[in-house]
Every structure is written in structure tokens, then in C-alpha cells.
Amino acid sequence: MPFVKRAPSGRREFTDDNLDFLDLITCLKDTGMQLSEIRHFVELAMQGDATLETRLNIFKQQQQAVRDQIAQAKRHLAKLDYKVRFFTAACDAGTEAAVSGDCELPGQPIVIDESLRVKKAHPA
């Protein structure tokens, strides 16, 4: 943390700006940015305004990376939602063999083939 000044005793003395910068570093790390990339960003920040556009581009790239992560997480969640519905139906039917659906189309209905049902259907 080259941006944090030290007291004559060698202890770091954090300012509010230092803490804000550490919060930013934590944010970048939490979004999946590699430590080497964060280190590069810190080096750029230490150089000041001459690196503004480069740092802006780093933020734009990380912003897109986070958008991609969110989209991937939504696809994973849709598949998990499907599997919960599928296995709920399988538990209801008493067997997976009675259940059909399409995991690639997770919003589609899950169907129980009554002729393959092991457990009796619950009365409505």
C-alpha cells in the first residue's frame, strides 16, 4: 500500500481517502479482478491525472466483466430453479422416471407421466 503514509514509528496512518481507496481495491477484488491487475491500477493511480483515461478503461472493462458475471449467474439460477421444480415433481411422483422437462428451456412446464408415477397423486 504505497499510498499510505507511515508515522516516524513505522506504523501506517490511514486517512479517509486511504480508506476509500482500500474500499475501492476491495470492490475490484470482489468483482473478480486479478491481484496483478489491481496492483497495476494502484500504480496508475499513484501516477495521477496522466492515467485518468487508462483507469477509466480499466473500470469500463471491469464493469463489463461484472455484467457478464451477472448474466452467467442468472443462467445458473434459471437452471437451478428448473432442477428444483424437476426434483419437487420427482419427489411428488416417487421417481424421476415419471418426470419430463427440458433443462435447456428452464421456463417450460415439468410434466409427470401418471402411468409411471410410484406415489399416489395428492388430492387437490
PDB file of C-alpha atoms in Angstrom:
ATOM      1  CA  MET A   1       0.000   0.000   0.000  1.00  0.00           C
ATOM      2  CA  PRO A   2       2.383   2.665  -1.206  1.00  0.00           C
ATOM      3  CA  PHE A   3      -0.306   5.324  -0.927  1.00  0.00           C
ATOM      4  CA  VAL A   4      -0.499   5.067   2.881  1.00  0.00           C
ATOM      5  CA  LYS A   5       1.925   7.269   4.807  1.00  0.00           C
ATOM      6  CA  ARG A   6       3.815   5.962   7.795  1.00  0.00           C
ATOM      7  CA  ALA A   7       4.426   7.613  11.124  1.00  0.00           C
ATOM      8  CA  PRO A   8       8.022   8.007  12.309  1.00  0.00           C
ATOM      9  CA  SER A   9       7.451   4.826  14.333  1.00  0.00           C
ATOM     10  CA  GLY A  10       6.715   2.937  11.090  1.00  0.00           C
ATOM     11  CA  ARG A  11       3.005   2.452  11.742  1.00  0.00           C
ATOM     12  CA  ARG A  12       0.646   3.169   8.872  1.00  0.00           C
ATOM     13  CA  GLU A  13      -1.546   6.226   9.287  1.00  0.00           C
ATOM     14  CA  PHE A  14      -4.749   5.845   7.306  1.00  0.00           C
ATOM     15  CA  THR A  15      -6.677   8.885   6.119  1.00  0.00           C
ATOM     16  CA  ASP A  16     -10.297   8.857   4.980  1.00  0.00           C
ATOM     17  CA  ASP A  17      -9.021   8.970   1.386  1.00  0.00           C
ATOM     18  CA  ASN A  18      -6.811   5.930   2.081  1.00  0.00           C
ATOM     19  CA  LEU A  19      -9.784   4.041   3.479  1.00  0.00           C
ATOM     20  CA  ASP A  20     -11.894   4.994   0.452  1.00  0.00           C
ATOM     21  CA  PHE A  21      -9.128   3.734  -1.831  1.00  0.00           C
ATOM     22  CA  LEU A  22      -8.884   0.475   0.132  1.00  0.00           C
ATOM     23  CA  ASP A  23     -12.641   0.104  -0.226  1.00  0.00           C
ATOM     24  CA  LEU A  24     -12.247   0.506  -3.991  1.00  0.00           C
ATOM     25  CA  ILE A  25      -9.484  -2.118  -4.049  1.00  0.00           C
ATOM     26  CA  THR A  26     -11.732  -4.498  -2.104  1.00  0.00           C
ATOM     27  CA  CYS A  27     -14.562  -3.814  -4.554  1.00  0.00           C
ATOM     28  CA  LEU A  28     -12.321  -4.603  -7.526  1.00  0.00           C
ATOM     29  CA  LYS A  29     -11.116  -7.803  -5.853  1.00  0.00           C
ATOM     30  CA  ASP A  30     -14.698  -8.825  -5.037  1.00  0.00           C
ATOM     31  CA  THR A  31     -15.693  -8.372  -8.683  1.00  0.00           C
ATOM     32  CA  GLY A  32     -13.052 -10.895  -9.709  1.00  0.00           C
ATOM     33  CA  MET A  33     -10.250  -8.595 -10.793  1.00  0.00           C
ATOM     34  CA  GLN A  34      -6.889 -10.325 -10.538  1.00  0.00           C
ATOM     35  CA  LEU A  35      -4.434  -9.048  -7.930  1.00  0.00           C
ATOM     36  CA  SER A  36      -1.894  -8.258 -10.654  1.00  0.00           C
ATOM     37  CA  GLU A  37      -4.493  -6.067 -12.365  1.00  0.00           C
ATOM     38  CA  ILE A  38      -5.324  -4.351  -9.074  1.00  0.00           C
ATOM     39  CA  ARG A  39      -1.624  -3.747  -8.467  1.00  0.00           C
ATOM     40  CA  HIS A  40      -1.370  -2.187 -11.940  1.00  0.00           C
ATOM     41  CA  PHE A  41      -4.393   0.002 -11.184  1.00  0.00           C
ATOM     42  CA  VAL A  42      -2.795   1.186  -7.920  1.00  0.00           C
ATOM     43  CA  GLU A  43       0.423   2.016  -9.787  1.00  0.00           C
ATOM     44  CA  LEU A  44      -1.579   4.034 -12.315  1.00  0.00           C
ATOM     45  CA  ALA A  45      -3.454   5.840  -9.567  1.00  0.00           C
ATOM     46  CA  MET A  46      -0.150   6.777  -7.941  1.00  0.00           C
ATOM     47  CA  GLN A  47       0.869   8.438 -11.233  1.00  0.00           C
ATOM     48  CA  GLY A  48      -2.086  10.809 -11.004  1.00  0.00           C
ATOM     49  CA  ASP A  49      -4.138  12.520 -13.675  1.00  0.00           C
ATOM     50  CA  ALA A  50      -1.880  11.426 -16.532  1.00  0.00           C
ATOM     51  CA  THR A  51      -3.503   7.979 -16.234  1.00  0.00           C
ATOM     52  CA  LEU A  52      -7.155   9.034 -15.979  1.00  0.00           C
ATOM     53  CA  GLU A  53      -8.214   7.579 -19.338  1.00  0.00           C
ATOM     54  CA  THR A  54      -6.361   4.326 -18.724  1.00  0.00           C
ATOM     55  CA  ARG A  55      -8.052   3.954 -15.344  1.00  0.00           C
ATOM     56  CA  LEU A  56     -11.422   4.789 -16.896  1.00  0.00           C
ATOM     57  CA  ASN A  57     -10.877   1.985 -19.407  1.00  0.00           C
ATOM     58  CA  ILE A  58      -9.992  -0.408 -16.588  1.00  0.00           C
ATOM     59  CA  PHE A  59     -13.275   0.444 -14.857  1.00  0.00           C
ATOM     60  CA  LYS A  60     -15.221   0.005 -18.110  1.00  0.00           C
ATOM     61  CA  GLN A  61     -13.641  -3.408 -18.686  1.00  0.00           C
ATOM     62  CA  GLN A  62     -14.388  -4.499 -15.134  1.00  0.00           C
ATOM     63  CA  GLN A  63     -17.915  -3.137 -15.431  1.00  0.00           C
ATOM     64  CA  GLN A  64     -18.459  -5.352 -18.487  1.00  0.00           C
ATOM     65  CA  ALA A  65     -16.886  -8.311 -16.700  1.00  0.00           C
ATOM     66  CA  VAL A  66     -19.367  -7.875 -13.835  1.00  0.00           C
ATOM     67  CA  ARG A  67     -22.267  -7.612 -16.297  1.00  0.00           C
ATOM     68  CA  ASP A  68     -21.079 -10.891 -17.866  1.00  0.00           C
ATOM     69  CA  GLN A  69     -20.855 -12.486 -14.396  1.00  0.00           C
ATOM     70  CA  ILE A  70     -24.408 -11.359 -13.614  1.00  0.00           C
ATOM     71  CA  ALA A  71     -25.714 -12.787 -16.888  1.00  0.00           C
ATOM     72  CA  GLN A  72     -23.951 -16.095 -16.203  1.00  0.00           C
ATOM     73  CA  ALA A  73     -25.296 -16.165 -12.635  1.00  0.00           C
ATOM     74  CA  LYS A  74     -28.836 -15.594 -13.977  1.00  0.00           C
ATOM     75  CA  ARG A  75     -28.412 -18.554 -16.365  1.00  0.00           C
ATOM     76  CA  HIS A  76     -27.189 -20.707 -13.475  1.00  0.00           C
ATOM     77  CA  LEU A  77     -30.113 -19.585 -11.308  1.00  0.00           C
ATOM     78  CA  ALA A  78     -32.615 -20.428 -14.069  1.00  0.00           C
ATOM     79  CA  LYS A  79     -31.142 -23.921 -14.321  1.00  0.00           C
ATOM     80  CA  LEU A  80     -31.249 -24.358 -10.539  1.00  0.00           C
ATOM     81  CA  ASP A  81     -34.858 -23.142 -10.470  1.00  0.00           C
ATOM     82  CA  TYR A  82     -35.673 -25.742 -13.133  1.00  0.00           C
ATOM     83  CA  LYS A  83     -33.920 -28.503 -11.177  1.00  0.00           C
ATOM     84  CA  VAL A  84     -35.825 -27.584  -8.001  1.00  0.00           C
ATOM     85  CA  ARG A  85     -39.118 -27.830  -9.915  1.00  0.00           C
ATOM     86  CA  PHE A  86     -37.982 -31.093 -11.558  1.00  0.00           C
ATOM     87  CA  PHE A  87     -36.973 -32.757  -8.295  1.00  0.00           C
ATOM     88  CA  THR A  88     -40.048 -31.454  -6.491  1.00  0.00           C
ATOM     89  CA  ALA A  89     -42.129 -33.209  -9.154  1.00  0.00           C
ATOM     90  CA  ALA A  90     -39.941 -36.326  -8.894  1.00  0.00           C
ATOM     91  CA  CYS A  91     -40.457 -36.414  -5.120  1.00  0.00           C
ATOM     92  CA  ASP A  92     -44.191 -35.980  -5.671  1.00  0.00           C
ATOM     93  CA  ALA A  93     -44.229 -38.817  -8.245  1.00  0.00           C
ATOM     94  CA  GLY A  94     -41.848 -41.010  -6.248  1.00  0.00           C
ATOM     95  CA  THR A  95     -39.476 -41.414  -9.196  1.00  0.00           C
ATOM     96  CA  GLU A  96     -37.505 -39.370 -11.685  1.00  0.00           C
ATOM     97  CA  ALA A  97     -38.623 -41.742 -14.436  1.00  0.00           C
ATOM     98  CA  ALA A  98     -42.123 -40.232 -14.366  1.00  0.00           C
ATOM     99  CA  VAL A  99     -40.892 -36.658 -14.810  1.00  0.00           C
ATOM    100  CA  SER A 100     -40.026 -34.891 -18.031  1.00  0.00           C
ATOM    101  CA  GLY A 101     -38.982 -31.396 -18.930  1.00  0.00           C
ATOM    102  CA  ASP A 102     -36.269 -29.604 -20.827  1.00  0.00           C
ATOM    103  CA  CYS A 103     -33.380 -28.210 -18.817  1.00  0.00           C
ATOM    104  CA  GLU A 104     -32.334 -26.121 -21.837  1.00  0.00           C
ATOM    105  CA  LEU A 105     -35.753 -24.434 -21.708  1.00  0.00           C
ATOM    106  CA  PRO A 106     -35.985 -23.944 -17.953  1.00  0.00           C
ATOM    107  CA  GLY A 107     -39.172 -21.892 -18.063  1.00  0.00           C
ATOM    108  CA  GLN A 108     -41.145 -24.705 -19.678  1.00  0.00           C
ATOM    109  CA  PRO A 109     -43.509 -26.828 -17.601  1.00  0.00           C
ATOM    110  CA  ILE A 110     -42.452 -30.004 -15.831  1.00  0.00           C
ATOM    111  CA  VAL A 111     -44.727 -32.931 -16.714  1.00  0.00           C
ATOM    112  CA  ILE A 112     -45.441 -36.045 -14.656  1.00  0.00           C
ATOM    113  CA  ASP A 113     -46.385 -39.148 -16.651  1.00  0.00           C
ATOM    114  CA  GLU A 114     -49.134 -40.571 -14.436  1.00  0.00           C
ATOM    115  CA  SER A 115     -48.573 -44.098 -15.780  1.00  0.00           C
ATOM    116  CA  LEU A 116     -45.023 -44.064 -14.347  1.00  0.00           C
ATOM    117  CA  ARG A 117     -45.975 -42.489 -11.020  1.00  0.00           C
ATOM    118  CA  VAL A 118     -44.910 -44.544  -7.976  1.00  0.00           C
ATOM    119  CA  LYS A 119     -46.589 -42.428  -5.303  1.00  0.00           C
ATOM    120  CA  LYS A 120     -50.288 -41.683  -5.429  1.00  0.00           C
ATOM    121  CA  ALA A 121     -51.162 -38.168  -6.525  1.00  0.00           C
ATOM    122  CA  HIS A 122     -52.189 -35.793  -3.775  1.00  0.00           C
ATOM    123  CA  PRO A 123     -55.887 -34.943  -3.897  1.00  0.00           C
ATOM    124  CA  ALA A 124     -56.499 -31.362  -4.930  1.00  0.00           C
TER     125      ALA A 124
END
